[in-house]
C-alpha positions as protocol buffer text, in pm:
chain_id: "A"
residue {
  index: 1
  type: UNK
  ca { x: 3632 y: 14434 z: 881 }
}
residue {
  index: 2
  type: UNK
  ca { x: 3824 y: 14212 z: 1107 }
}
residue {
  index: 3
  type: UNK
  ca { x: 3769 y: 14263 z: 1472 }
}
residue {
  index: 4
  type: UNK
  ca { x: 4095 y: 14290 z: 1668 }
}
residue {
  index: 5
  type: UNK
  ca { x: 4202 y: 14091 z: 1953 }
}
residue {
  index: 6
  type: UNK
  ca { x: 4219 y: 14208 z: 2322 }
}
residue {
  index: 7
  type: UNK
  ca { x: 4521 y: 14318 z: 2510 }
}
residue {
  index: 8
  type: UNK
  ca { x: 4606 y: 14059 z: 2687 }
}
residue {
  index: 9
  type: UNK
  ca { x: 4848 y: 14053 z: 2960 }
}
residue {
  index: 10
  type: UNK
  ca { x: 5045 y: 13774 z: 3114 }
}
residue {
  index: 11
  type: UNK
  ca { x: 5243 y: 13784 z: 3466 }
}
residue {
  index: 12
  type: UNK
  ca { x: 5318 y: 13607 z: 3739 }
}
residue {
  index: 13
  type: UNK
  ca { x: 5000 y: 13457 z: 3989 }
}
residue {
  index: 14
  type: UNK
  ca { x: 4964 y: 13622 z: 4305 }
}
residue {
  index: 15
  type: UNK
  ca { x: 4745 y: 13517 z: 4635 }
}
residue {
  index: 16
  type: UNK
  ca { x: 4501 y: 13757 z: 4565 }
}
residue {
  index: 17
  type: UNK
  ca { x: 4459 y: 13604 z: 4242 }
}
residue {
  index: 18
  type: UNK
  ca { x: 4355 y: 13239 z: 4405 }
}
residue {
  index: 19
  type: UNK
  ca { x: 3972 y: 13356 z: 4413 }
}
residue {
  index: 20
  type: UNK
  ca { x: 3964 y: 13387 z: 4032 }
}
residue {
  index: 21
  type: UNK
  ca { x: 4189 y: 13116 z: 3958 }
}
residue {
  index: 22
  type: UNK
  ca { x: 3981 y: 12854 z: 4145 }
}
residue {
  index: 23
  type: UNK
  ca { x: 3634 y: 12927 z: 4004 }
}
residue {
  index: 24
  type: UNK
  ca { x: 3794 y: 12930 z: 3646 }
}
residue {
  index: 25
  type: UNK
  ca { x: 3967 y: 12562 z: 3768 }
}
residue {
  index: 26
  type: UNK
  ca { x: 3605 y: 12509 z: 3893 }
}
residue {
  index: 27
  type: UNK
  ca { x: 3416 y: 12594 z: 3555 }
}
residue {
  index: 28
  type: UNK
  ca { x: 3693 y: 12431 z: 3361 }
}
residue {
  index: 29
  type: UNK
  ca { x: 3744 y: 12079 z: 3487 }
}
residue {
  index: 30
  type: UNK
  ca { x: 3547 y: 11816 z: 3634 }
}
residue {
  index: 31
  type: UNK
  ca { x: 3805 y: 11742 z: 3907 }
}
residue {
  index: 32
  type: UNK
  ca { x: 3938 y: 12018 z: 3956 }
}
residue {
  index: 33
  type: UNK
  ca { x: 4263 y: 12124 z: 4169 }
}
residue {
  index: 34
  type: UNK
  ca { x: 4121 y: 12218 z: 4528 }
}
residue {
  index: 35
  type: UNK
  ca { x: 4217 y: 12610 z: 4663 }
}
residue {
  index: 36
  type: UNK
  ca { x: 4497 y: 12433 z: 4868 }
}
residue {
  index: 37
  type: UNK
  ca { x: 4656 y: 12278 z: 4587 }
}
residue {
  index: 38
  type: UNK
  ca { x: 4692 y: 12607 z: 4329 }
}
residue {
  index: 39
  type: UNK
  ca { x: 4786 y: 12777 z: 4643 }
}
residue {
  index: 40
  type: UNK
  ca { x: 5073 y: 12587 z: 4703 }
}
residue {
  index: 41
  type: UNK
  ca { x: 5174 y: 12647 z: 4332 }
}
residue {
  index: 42
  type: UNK
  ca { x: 5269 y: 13001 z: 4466 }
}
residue {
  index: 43
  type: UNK
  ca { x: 5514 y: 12880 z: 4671 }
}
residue {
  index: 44
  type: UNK
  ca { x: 5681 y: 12581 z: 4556 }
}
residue {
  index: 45
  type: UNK
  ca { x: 6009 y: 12824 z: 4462 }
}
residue {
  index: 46
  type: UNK
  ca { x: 6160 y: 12754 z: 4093 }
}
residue {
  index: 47
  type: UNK
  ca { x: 6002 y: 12436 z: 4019 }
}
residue {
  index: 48
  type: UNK
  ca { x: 5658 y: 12622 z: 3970 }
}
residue {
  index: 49
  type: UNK
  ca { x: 5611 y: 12943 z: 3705 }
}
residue {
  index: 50
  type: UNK
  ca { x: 5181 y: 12984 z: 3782 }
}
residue {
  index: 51
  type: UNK
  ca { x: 5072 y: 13263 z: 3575 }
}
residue {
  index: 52
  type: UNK
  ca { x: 4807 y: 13432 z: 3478 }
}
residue {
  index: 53
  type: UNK
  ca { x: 4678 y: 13617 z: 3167 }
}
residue {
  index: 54
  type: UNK
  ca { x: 4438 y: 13915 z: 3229 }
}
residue {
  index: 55
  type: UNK
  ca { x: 4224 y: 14105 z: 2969 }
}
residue {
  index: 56
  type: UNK
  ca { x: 4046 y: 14467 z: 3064 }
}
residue {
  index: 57
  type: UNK
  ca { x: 4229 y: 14389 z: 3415 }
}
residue {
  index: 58
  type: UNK
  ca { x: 4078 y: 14073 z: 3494 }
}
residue {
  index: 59
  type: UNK
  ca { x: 4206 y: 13706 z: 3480 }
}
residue {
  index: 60
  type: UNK
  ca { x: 4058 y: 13505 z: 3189 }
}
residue {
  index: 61
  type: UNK
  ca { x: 4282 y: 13207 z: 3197 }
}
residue {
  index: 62
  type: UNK
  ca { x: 4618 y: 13060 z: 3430 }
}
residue {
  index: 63
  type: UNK
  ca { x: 4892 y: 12804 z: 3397 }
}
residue {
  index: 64
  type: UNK
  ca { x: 5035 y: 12620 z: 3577 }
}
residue {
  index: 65
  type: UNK
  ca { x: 5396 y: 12513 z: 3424 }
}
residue {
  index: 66
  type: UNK
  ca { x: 5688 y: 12346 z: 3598 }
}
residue {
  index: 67
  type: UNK
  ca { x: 6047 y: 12358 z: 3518 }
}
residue {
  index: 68
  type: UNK
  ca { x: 6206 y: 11995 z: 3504 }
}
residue {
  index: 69
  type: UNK
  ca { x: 6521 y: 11866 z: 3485 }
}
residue {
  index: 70
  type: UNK
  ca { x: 6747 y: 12182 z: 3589 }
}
């Protein structure tokens, strides 16, 4: 029997999220982004979509993506 995948949910990064973004940016990447600079992903208007995907209610992965050339 196949097992079957989480619910996963995926919305739009808030402030409080920063903690848990920044130790997964930690654990993921040798250099990673400092809090500063995903924090300023949150405010950087249309240019920036930073979102997050939760499963059981907690944040297993983000993404950063930018909109170019609008």
């Amino acid at each position: 029997m196949l097992n079957s995948a989480p619910d996963v949910r995926v919305r739009e990064m808030r402030q409080e999220d920063l903690e848990q973004v920044f130790a997964i940016e930690e654990a993921a990447k040798a250099f990673p982004w400092s809090k500063e600079m995903l924090q300023q992903e949150l405010y950087l208007g249309e240019a920036s979509r930073p979102l997050v995907a939760e499963v059981q209610n907690k944040i297993a992965a983000f993404v950063m993506a930018w909109v170019c050339g609008r």
